[in-house]
XYZ file of C-alpha atoms in Angstrom:
634
model
C 0.005 0.002 0.001
C 1.470 3.356 -1.048
C 1.240 6.483 1.095
C 2.316 10.123 1.069
C 3.287 12.371 3.974
C 2.812 16.137 3.890
C 4.015 18.674 6.453
C 6.716 18.570 9.053
C 5.325 20.051 12.264
C 4.183 17.797 15.116
C 0.489 17.335 15.769
C -0.687 20.044 18.193
C -4.424 19.424 17.989
C -6.014 18.544 21.316
C -9.520 18.003 22.620
C -11.301 19.647 25.542
C -14.787 18.234 26.047
C -16.435 18.582 22.608
C -14.001 21.225 21.329
C -10.854 20.672 19.257
C -8.191 23.366 19.241
C -4.545 23.983 18.345
C -1.898 24.523 20.942
C -0.626 28.004 20.147
C 0.473 31.227 21.853
C -1.956 33.165 19.673
C -5.574 33.101 20.789
C -8.173 31.624 18.457
C -10.124 34.001 16.231
C -12.076 31.478 14.082
C -14.709 28.966 15.223
C -15.735 26.298 12.713
C -18.589 23.879 13.389
C -18.403 20.576 11.458
C -21.190 18.098 12.175
C -21.099 17.642 15.968
C -17.560 18.940 16.535
C -16.380 22.518 17.124
C -12.872 23.730 16.195
C -11.118 26.775 17.693
C -8.650 27.778 14.966
C -6.913 30.790 13.455
C -7.847 32.803 10.384
C -4.438 33.353 8.874
C -3.309 29.749 8.139
C -6.769 28.625 7.017
C -8.009 31.586 5.033
C -4.738 31.830 3.147
C -5.337 28.388 1.592
C -9.155 27.979 1.616
C -11.083 30.265 -0.711
C -14.454 29.100 0.602
C -13.558 29.960 4.187
C -12.507 33.437 3.019
C -15.935 34.070 1.557
C -17.805 32.573 4.495
C -15.733 34.580 6.917
C -16.641 37.790 5.136
C -20.314 36.835 5.036
C -20.356 35.824 8.700
C -22.526 38.137 10.847
C -19.836 38.218 13.522
C -17.239 39.608 11.142
C -18.612 43.209 11.274
C -19.234 43.226 15.014
C -16.825 43.717 17.830
C -16.655 39.964 18.440
C -13.029 38.753 18.364
C -14.010 35.427 16.806
C -15.809 34.591 13.552
C -18.201 31.635 13.535
C -18.597 29.415 10.432
C -20.833 26.358 10.269
C -20.107 23.649 7.668
C -23.113 21.357 7.955
C -22.726 19.619 4.587
C -18.986 19.057 4.741
C -17.950 15.907 2.734
C -15.908 13.374 4.635
C -16.897 14.580 8.090
C -14.574 15.734 10.862
C -11.730 13.410 9.794
C -11.475 14.946 6.330
C -11.789 18.501 7.714
C -9.014 17.853 10.228
C -6.709 16.645 7.439
C -7.252 19.900 5.548
C -6.828 21.998 8.699
C -3.587 20.267 9.654
C -2.282 20.782 6.108
C -2.940 24.515 6.508
C -0.979 24.549 9.772
C 1.875 22.515 8.261
C 1.234 19.595 10.604
C 2.305 16.178 9.291
C -0.512 14.201 7.673
C -0.444 10.786 5.989
C -2.465 10.140 2.833
C -3.203 6.719 1.390
C -5.837 4.921 -0.666
C -8.078 4.765 2.382
C -8.440 8.528 2.914
C -7.491 10.175 -0.370
C -11.071 10.296 -1.637
C -12.344 11.988 1.508
C -9.392 14.394 1.518
C -9.884 15.221 -2.178
C -13.591 15.924 -1.705
C -12.908 18.069 1.366
C -10.199 20.049 -0.446
C -12.566 20.652 -3.334
C -15.276 21.804 -0.923
C -12.877 24.277 0.735
C -11.581 25.365 -2.706
C -7.930 24.722 -1.871
C -6.760 25.226 -5.451
C -3.688 26.708 -7.130
C -5.523 29.999 -7.659
C -5.403 30.586 -3.912
C -1.824 29.431 -3.278
C 0.823 27.572 -5.234
C 1.360 23.969 -4.159
C -2.027 23.812 -2.498
C -3.657 20.595 -1.291
C -5.686 19.833 -4.446
C -2.554 19.883 -6.590
C -0.640 17.592 -4.243
C -3.526 15.140 -3.992
C -3.891 14.964 -7.777
C -0.198 14.266 -8.220
C -0.304 11.506 -5.647
C -3.480 10.061 -7.111
C -2.271 9.979 -10.734
C 1.332 8.903 -10.118
C 0.846 6.376 -7.302
C -2.753 5.340 -6.648
C -3.712 4.639 -10.258
C -0.513 2.692 -10.899
C -1.072 0.148 -8.134
C -3.712 -2.576 -8.314
C -4.503 -2.757 -4.633
C -4.384 1.036 -4.125
C -6.739 1.560 -7.030
C -9.130 -1.128 -5.822
C -9.286 0.273 -2.286
C -9.742 3.805 -3.577
C -12.592 2.702 -5.805
C -14.279 1.027 -2.830
C -14.103 4.225 -0.763
C -15.836 6.236 -3.488
C -19.155 4.691 -2.410
C -19.027 6.930 0.690
C -18.986 10.040 -1.523
C -20.597 8.924 -4.803
C -21.629 12.339 -6.149
C -18.382 14.082 -5.329
C -16.330 11.171 -6.705
C -18.230 11.254 -9.971
C -17.895 15.006 -10.403
C -14.162 14.889 -9.672
C -13.620 11.949 -12.040
C -12.164 9.717 -9.314
C -14.547 6.832 -9.979
C -14.137 6.781 -13.752
C -10.346 7.022 -13.552
C -10.151 4.130 -11.068
C -12.423 1.951 -13.231
C -10.375 2.678 -16.349
C -7.151 1.878 -14.520
C -8.495 -1.422 -13.168
C -9.851 -2.454 -16.569
C -6.550 -1.648 -18.282
C -4.629 -3.792 -15.791
C -6.948 -6.761 -16.253
C -6.867 -6.446 -20.028
C -3.095 -6.192 -20.096
C -2.499 -9.430 -18.195
C -5.715 -11.411 -17.650
C -3.796 -14.674 -17.144
C -0.596 -13.348 -15.609
C 0.160 -14.241 -12.005
C -0.295 -11.220 -9.782
C -1.260 -10.219 -6.266
C -4.831 -10.387 -5.108
C -6.109 -8.181 -2.328
C -5.865 -10.916 0.302
C -2.398 -11.971 -0.840
C -1.206 -8.357 -0.774
C -2.100 -8.063 2.896
C 0.069 -11.040 3.812
C 3.017 -10.679 1.462
C 3.788 -6.993 1.269
C 4.549 -4.000 3.474
C 3.636 -0.387 2.846
C 5.580 1.519 0.224
C 6.110 5.258 0.492
C 5.389 7.279 -2.633
C 7.917 9.933 -1.689
C 10.391 7.521 -0.107
C 11.752 4.029 -0.705
C 10.225 0.586 -0.520
C 10.410 -0.839 2.967
C 10.133 -4.395 1.692
C 10.157 -5.565 -1.899
C 7.585 -8.167 -2.714
C 8.007 -11.219 -4.873
C 6.023 -11.398 -8.089
C 5.642 -15.119 -7.634
C 3.006 -14.771 -4.931
C -0.328 -16.073 -6.094
C -0.998 -18.578 -8.824
C -4.610 -18.071 -9.872
C -5.688 -16.899 -13.316
C -8.677 -15.008 -11.897
C -6.479 -13.018 -9.515
C -8.534 -9.883 -10.174
C -11.986 -11.408 -9.548
C -11.612 -11.698 -5.779
C -10.638 -8.054 -5.424
C -13.445 -6.816 -7.624
C -15.906 -8.906 -5.595
C -15.496 -6.399 -2.765
C -17.119 -3.659 -4.833
C -20.770 -2.700 -4.651
C -22.962 -3.743 -7.559
C -22.952 -0.314 -9.263
C -19.158 -0.048 -9.367
C -18.769 -3.752 -10.119
C -21.157 -3.529 -13.065
C -19.257 -0.587 -14.524
C -15.910 -2.305 -14.082
C -17.105 -5.538 -15.689
C -18.646 -3.654 -18.604
C -15.288 -1.918 -19.183
C -13.496 -5.300 -19.071
C -16.032 -7.103 -21.298
C -16.271 -4.364 -23.912
C -12.611 -4.780 -24.863
C -13.203 -8.434 -25.809
C -9.751 -9.586 -24.656
C -10.707 -11.523 -21.526
C -12.010 -15.078 -22.229
C -15.659 -15.663 -21.467
C -14.904 -18.434 -18.985
C -12.866 -16.008 -16.840
C -15.753 -13.557 -16.937
C -18.067 -16.364 -15.837
C -15.748 -17.322 -12.976
C -15.634 -13.717 -11.825
C -19.430 -13.495 -11.801
C -19.636 -16.722 -9.814
C -17.213 -15.368 -7.222
C -19.203 -12.167 -6.951
C -22.522 -13.965 -6.631
C -21.225 -16.221 -3.884
C -19.900 -13.116 -2.079
C -23.056 -11.026 -2.142
C -26.085 -13.154 -2.941
C -27.617 -14.769 0.140
C -28.199 -18.495 0.200
C -31.528 -19.796 -1.041
C -32.669 -20.938 2.387
C -31.774 -17.631 4.052
C -33.462 -15.609 1.330
C -36.560 -17.742 1.522
C -36.648 -17.434 5.304
C -36.416 -13.665 5.082
C -39.220 -13.580 2.550
C -41.460 -15.692 4.755
C -40.698 -13.606 7.826
C -41.430 -10.457 5.876
C -44.766 -11.874 4.744
C -45.743 -12.839 8.314
C -44.463 -9.660 9.915
C -47.174 -7.405 11.258
C -44.947 -4.379 11.841
C -44.767 -2.001 8.884
C -41.185 -0.929 9.655
C -39.872 -4.483 9.511
C -41.776 -5.142 6.305
C -40.344 -2.005 4.707
C -36.792 -2.899 5.709
C -37.199 -6.457 4.411
C -38.606 -5.135 1.174
C -35.650 -2.804 0.840
C -33.200 -5.665 1.372
C -35.120 -7.760 -1.151
C -35.025 -4.973 -3.743
C -31.241 -4.604 -3.314
C -30.724 -8.327 -3.811
C -33.066 -8.255 -6.809
C -31.079 -5.412 -8.412
C -27.841 -7.276 -7.725
C -29.182 -10.483 -9.248
C -30.519 -8.815 -12.378
C -27.209 -6.997 -12.840
C -25.314 -10.311 -12.671
C -27.691 -11.803 -15.244
C -27.079 -8.877 -17.582
C -23.310 -9.449 -17.328
C -23.440 -13.163 -18.248
C -21.313 -13.922 -21.348
C -23.187 -14.926 -24.470
C -20.947 -17.900 -25.197
C -22.238 -21.345 -24.293
C -20.330 -22.960 -21.445
C -18.948 -19.714 -20.072
C -20.754 -20.519 -16.828
C -21.941 -23.896 -15.567
C -25.534 -24.997 -15.823
C -25.587 -25.528 -12.047
C -24.685 -21.862 -11.485
C -27.383 -20.727 -13.911
C -29.976 -22.818 -12.071
C -28.872 -21.340 -8.746
C -29.426 -17.898 -10.229
C -32.843 -19.012 -11.386
C -33.738 -20.249 -7.892
C -32.675 -16.900 -6.470
C -34.663 -15.102 -9.178
C -37.770 -17.060 -8.215
C -37.412 -16.297 -4.523
C -36.546 -12.631 -5.014
C -39.359 -12.148 -7.602
C -37.002 -10.953 -10.305
C -38.365 -9.614 -13.590
C -39.863 -12.017 -16.092
C -37.277 -10.981 -18.690
C -34.463 -12.082 -16.355
C -36.137 -15.433 -15.738
C -36.718 -15.926 -19.455
C -33.077 -15.162 -20.243
C -31.910 -17.644 -17.613
C -34.276 -20.322 -18.921
C -32.907 -19.829 -22.438
C -29.297 -20.136 -21.282
C -30.063 -23.196 -19.126
C -31.718 -24.914 -22.073
C -28.447 -24.668 -24.032
C -26.649 -26.683 -21.329
C -29.462 -28.728 -19.813
C -27.569 -32.006 -20.195
C -25.074 -30.745 -17.575
C -27.766 -30.338 -14.905
C -28.927 -32.779 -12.241
C -32.374 -33.533 -10.881
C -31.646 -31.653 -7.661
C -30.586 -28.582 -9.648
C -34.027 -28.485 -11.285
C -35.867 -28.463 -7.936
C -36.670 -24.765 -8.065
C -38.723 -23.547 -5.087
C -42.105 -22.111 -5.956
C -42.424 -18.514 -4.743
C -45.840 -17.825 -6.286
C -49.230 -18.384 -4.733
C -49.460 -21.932 -6.082
C -49.634 -24.732 -3.582
C -46.977 -26.886 -5.228
C -43.567 -27.065 -3.577
C -41.537 -26.699 -6.773
C -42.013 -24.499 -9.823
C -42.867 -27.017 -12.522
C -43.894 -24.462 -15.137
C -40.436 -22.927 -15.408
C -38.848 -26.366 -15.829
C -41.354 -27.058 -18.583
C -40.347 -23.779 -20.258
C -36.695 -24.846 -20.078
C -37.593 -28.228 -21.626
C -39.456 -26.554 -24.478
C -36.468 -24.333 -25.182
C -34.187 -27.377 -25.129
C -36.335 -29.368 -27.549
C -36.538 -26.502 -30.031
C -32.773 -26.368 -30.504
C -30.527 -28.799 -32.335
C -32.816 -29.870 -35.176
C -31.357 -32.899 -36.927
C -29.874 -32.192 -40.365
C -30.112 -34.637 -43.276
C -28.375 -37.936 -42.595
C -26.489 -37.954 -45.896
C -25.139 -35.236 -48.189
C -26.899 -34.557 -51.494
C -25.493 -36.731 -54.263
C -24.440 -35.437 -57.624
C -26.792 -36.263 -60.510
C -23.857 -37.119 -62.750
C -22.572 -39.845 -60.477
C -19.003 -38.530 -60.679
C -17.132 -35.242 -60.481
C -14.176 -34.417 -62.631
C -13.019 -31.640 -60.329
C -14.072 -30.691 -56.840
C -14.524 -26.972 -56.437
C -13.609 -25.044 -53.281
C -17.293 -24.390 -52.593
C -18.033 -28.135 -52.699
C -15.307 -28.760 -50.159
C -16.806 -26.088 -47.928
C -20.213 -27.758 -48.200
C -18.708 -31.068 -47.123
C -17.021 -29.431 -44.151
C -20.272 -27.772 -43.113
C -22.083 -31.090 -43.504
C -19.582 -32.901 -41.278
C -19.964 -30.203 -38.643
C -23.753 -30.482 -38.836
C -23.493 -34.252 -38.433
C -21.395 -33.800 -35.319
C -23.840 -31.252 -33.897
C -26.722 -33.596 -34.647
C -24.967 -36.438 -32.852
C -24.269 -34.174 -29.887
C -27.902 -33.114 -29.826
C -29.062 -36.732 -29.861
C -26.737 -37.728 -27.007
C -27.744 -34.667 -25.004
C -31.407 -35.648 -25.337
C -30.608 -39.091 -23.974
C -28.939 -37.473 -20.968
C -31.789 -35.009 -20.479
C -34.329 -37.841 -20.552
C -32.507 -39.506 -17.669
C -32.393 -36.219 -15.751
C -36.086 -35.528 -16.277
C -37.133 -39.032 -15.182
C -35.181 -38.537 -11.960
C -36.730 -35.105 -11.610
C -40.198 -36.644 -11.971
C -39.403 -39.008 -9.116
C -38.622 -36.020 -6.898
C -41.670 -33.908 -7.696
C -44.015 -36.935 -7.681
C -43.938 -36.843 -3.860
C -45.717 -33.495 -3.853
C -49.344 -34.226 -2.977
C -50.424 -30.926 -4.591
C -48.802 -31.622 -7.967
C -51.565 -31.821 -10.627
C -51.675 -34.914 -12.802
C -51.695 -32.819 -15.957
C -48.357 -31.189 -15.131
C -46.735 -34.507 -14.296
C -47.862 -35.964 -17.605
C -46.912 -32.800 -19.496
C -43.280 -33.001 -18.347
C -43.083 -36.748 -18.940
C -44.422 -36.425 -22.487
C -42.042 -33.566 -23.330
C -39.265 -36.138 -23.720
C -39.301 -37.833 -27.165
C -39.844 -41.588 -27.191
C -36.443 -42.380 -28.707
C -34.640 -40.626 -25.850
C -35.781 -43.222 -23.313
C -33.925 -46.468 -23.857
C -35.894 -48.001 -20.976
C -38.872 -46.913 -18.899
C -37.687 -48.136 -15.491
C -37.064 -44.640 -14.099
C -40.345 -43.416 -15.533
C -42.135 -46.364 -13.919
C -40.575 -45.504 -10.550
C -41.842 -41.926 -10.916
C -45.350 -43.188 -11.741
C -45.286 -45.552 -8.773
C -44.231 -42.731 -6.436
C -46.967 -40.489 -7.804
C -49.607 -43.186 -7.316
C -48.505 -43.729 -3.728
C -48.638 -39.978 -3.003
C -51.994 -39.533 -4.799
C -54.093 -42.521 -3.806
C -57.286 -40.564 -4.353
C -56.935 -40.789 -8.156
C -59.911 -42.384 -9.854
C -59.723 -45.179 -12.432
C -59.664 -42.938 -15.509
C -56.908 -40.762 -14.046
C -54.782 -43.812 -13.254
C -55.227 -45.074 -16.796
C -54.368 -41.649 -18.172
C -51.199 -41.603 -16.080
C -50.111 -45.040 -17.227
C -50.535 -44.208 -20.895
C -47.083 -42.588 -20.828
C -45.536 -45.942 -19.841
C -44.291 -48.414 -22.467
C -44.392 -51.908 -20.976
C -42.080 -53.258 -23.674
C -39.253 -51.079 -22.285
C -39.459 -52.317 -18.716
C -36.689 -54.500 -17.298
C -37.399 -57.841 -15.604
C -37.119 -56.282 -12.147
C -39.555 -53.517 -13.068
C -41.969 -56.051 -14.552
C -41.847 -58.127 -11.360
C -42.655 -55.043 -9.312
C -45.397 -53.866 -11.685
C -47.075 -57.276 -11.734
C -47.534 -57.073 -7.965
C -48.363 -53.368 -7.831
C -51.982 -53.066 -6.723
C -52.004 -49.318 -7.447
C -51.665 -49.876 -11.202
C -54.780 -50.317 -13.348
C -55.629 -53.964 -14.040
C -55.108 -53.499 -17.723
C -51.499 -52.368 -17.217
C -50.774 -55.424 -15.085
C -52.170 -57.659 -17.842
C -49.918 -55.972 -20.399
C -46.871 -56.434 -18.215
C -47.631 -60.138 -17.805
C -48.370 -60.561 -21.486
C -45.182 -58.899 -22.693
C -43.034 -60.691 -20.157
C -44.516 -64.056 -21.164
C -44.190 -63.258 -24.868
C -40.594 -62.126 -24.346
C -39.728 -65.396 -22.659
C -41.620 -67.367 -25.306
C -39.749 -65.855 -28.216
C -36.291 -65.809 -26.697
C -33.770 -67.866 -28.682
C -36.121 -68.141 -31.670
C -38.066 -71.065 -30.076
C -41.690 -70.925 -29.011
C -42.225 -72.366 -25.572
C -45.564 -73.468 -24.234
C -47.940 -70.571 -23.753
C -50.771 -70.592 -21.203
C -53.995 -72.139 -22.619
C -55.959 -68.919 -22.339
C -53.435 -66.933 -24.427
C -53.080 -69.810 -26.895
C -56.837 -70.004 -27.414
C -57.101 -66.271 -27.845
C -54.358 -66.211 -30.502
C -55.941 -69.146 -32.331
C -59.247 -67.295 -32.653
C -57.373 -64.514 -34.488
C -55.695 -66.833 -36.959
C -52.321 -66.887 -35.227
C -50.662 -70.297 -34.955
C -48.945 -70.432 -31.566
C -46.803 -73.402 -32.663
C -45.031 -71.354 -35.331
C -42.087 -69.252 -34.136
C -42.357 -65.518 -34.535
C -39.719 -62.899 -34.792
C -38.471 -61.134 -31.742
C -40.600 -58.335 -30.386
C -39.645 -54.884 -31.541
C -39.034 -52.463 -28.757
C -39.074 -49.460 -31.061
C -42.560 -49.817 -32.515
C -44.129 -46.391 -32.696
C -47.584 -46.245 -31.189
C -50.051 -43.409 -30.953
C -49.437 -41.152 -27.960
C -52.835 -41.934 -26.460
C -52.172 -45.677 -26.587
C -48.420 -46.068 -26.020
C -48.951 -48.405 -23.111
C -51.274 -50.817 -24.983
C -50.418 -54.257 -26.355
C -48.708 -53.922 -29.726
C -46.587 -57.064 -30.067
C -46.999 -60.564 -31.585
C -48.514 -59.427 -34.866
C -48.994 -61.914 -37.665
C -48.549 -60.679 -41.224
C -51.562 -62.792 -42.282
C -53.802 -61.343 -39.624
C -56.146 -58.656 -40.936
C -58.510 -58.512 -37.974
C -58.226 -56.331 -34.844
C -55.405 -57.270 -32.506
C -55.471 -57.912 -28.822
C -54.773 -54.250 -28.208
C -57.971 -53.270 -29.982
C -59.982 -55.865 -28.128
C -58.751 -54.576 -24.816
C -59.650 -51.059 -25.893
C -63.160 -52.202 -26.848
C -63.495 -53.892 -23.506
C -62.474 -50.726 -21.728
C -64.922 -48.649 -23.765
C -67.795 -50.998 -22.939
C -66.799 -50.969 -19.320
C -66.633 -47.188 -19.191
C -69.924 -46.587 -21.060
C -72.118 -49.356 -19.692
C -70.703 -49.418 -16.195
C -71.511 -53.161 -16.066
C -68.120 -54.483 -17.108
C -69.346 -56.725 -19.933
C -66.310 -58.295 -21.543
C -66.455 -60.289 -24.809
C -66.313 -64.035 -24.380
C -63.128 -64.275 -26.412
C -61.331 -62.130 -23.842
C -62.802 -63.583 -20.686
C -60.330 -66.437 -20.642
C -57.461 -63.946 -20.794
C -58.793 -61.166 -18.623
C -60.204 -63.351 -15.873
C -57.121 -63.273 -13.672
C -57.068 -63.636 -9.902
C -57.775 -60.601 -7.757
C -54.129 -60.443 -6.777
C -51.929 -60.318 -9.910
C -49.137 -61.833 -7.873
C -50.654 -65.302 -8.154
C -50.972 -65.172 -11.943
C -47.449 -63.810 -12.259
C -46.145 -66.706 -10.176
C -48.026 -69.149 -12.405
C -46.541 -67.635 -15.578
C -43.086 -67.667 -14.069
C -43.378 -71.376 -13.328
C -44.220 -71.993 -17.003
C -41.195 -69.942 -18.067
C -38.873 -71.869 -15.793
C -40.146 -75.250 -17.035
C -39.729 -74.119 -20.635
C -36.221 -72.892 -20.050
C -35.268 -76.163 -18.372
C -36.462 -78.084 -21.411
C -34.299 -75.924 -23.638
């Protein structure tokens, strides 16, 4: 830290009760009132250097009377009694020490007293400007500390150009060496002594202290949001600092100033329950400051993808929800999160709901993120356009460029496909978390589940777990709602363990249990290309539709596309010779008759198949015994 000493006389100021005076043989003839302190001083040393005191002394009502002392009151003095005492001691020639901590207050006070060169050569303003330009602006730590102190005198600092000059100096230092090892504010405190601007260094520091590339971010994190925003804009506008370093700096600043989610939520709840208007007003003021800070950070986010992590963006979104940030800020965050959604986790997506809705988590904003994610990365053509001539005598430069662009589009398409597979896994885990919310509407659960394309789910085990959790938390669902929920489930994509659990799950609709048993039996029957013995009821039913159970069929396709309203229905074991409705259609007809008539009349052809015991566990055990006997024969 650099400093400057002015004057040579010893300090002769002393205090008696609430009065400060100078030890002198000459009696005081000037009384100056600054805030709550009174100073008994002398006209000659002060008026000879302070033009404002000259004018006020002439205008003082005591100046024309026989009173030996003139009284001047400085109620709006910048910097308070400390800054005034610095100026007064300078006028008396008493030694004063100036550094980055007090130069702003001293400069504002000198400007207020009009201690310029017009009054006397070598006056305080001139000396302060020399020290500021030659020492303060050249040192990183001195400039950072000076910039922080300008918040105590914002208007004066702006008018005198102190703030803008500090910001320009800081930005130039960051732009000159954004990666170079340098001293941070904390490291400077430990590894370096003070250095006199008009003397010699008391201890030279080593330039090898510190090893971090974002050495400047920790120091800038001490600034208020207004000064920080201006400094970051100056750094970003040059375009020399990589976006990832900008993102790291914003993360450091957010962790320094933004409160944690739990604390912010607690404050909001206490403010809502508070009956005292003063407490509510203060809480609202704190919330508005945090809201301004958050929106400023969002506006500083780099445009490049990956400059900040998806987890950090989601933390900002959680804070935006709790602090009731503007809709434009939330929309911008949702758009950025969608670009990197495959990096998120299910816990990151659990955004607390701050609106009047009764749900615990904000499902709508996650759905908005999903929609943004699905709209990006449209798959390009799978093969380049072929030439009509079948050969090319000479490849032009433009054709080579087309091929390069095609290869890049293929790579982006592959990346988009893999990212959708990852997002599908994340969303299924997210559904398991929100399914425990008893106030979560069925429509929103289904809406999020259906937002994932069918190809992105290689299996439906995680989706089945989410459905099972939802059914346990919402046992008041009626039959039609349960069937509507299970339509998003594809029984063909369930593993053996999931099928075993589903076959014994009494919360599932009976029709879903039948499908699980049917597909599991059919899967076992067609494994290895050999048809094992099917149960008599299924064999009779297939025979009535012209399907010969003794003839082997091809393996079941697990990628058959089915209508969205009927994805969970039976769609396997089709015979190419069969032109009549399949088992899936028969089950649908049975459900329609059951729903319309209310009597539950089932066609005779399906009674043998649908008449299963009240507990599906027994039938599943029976089918398993058949499978084991068949496998032993093989």
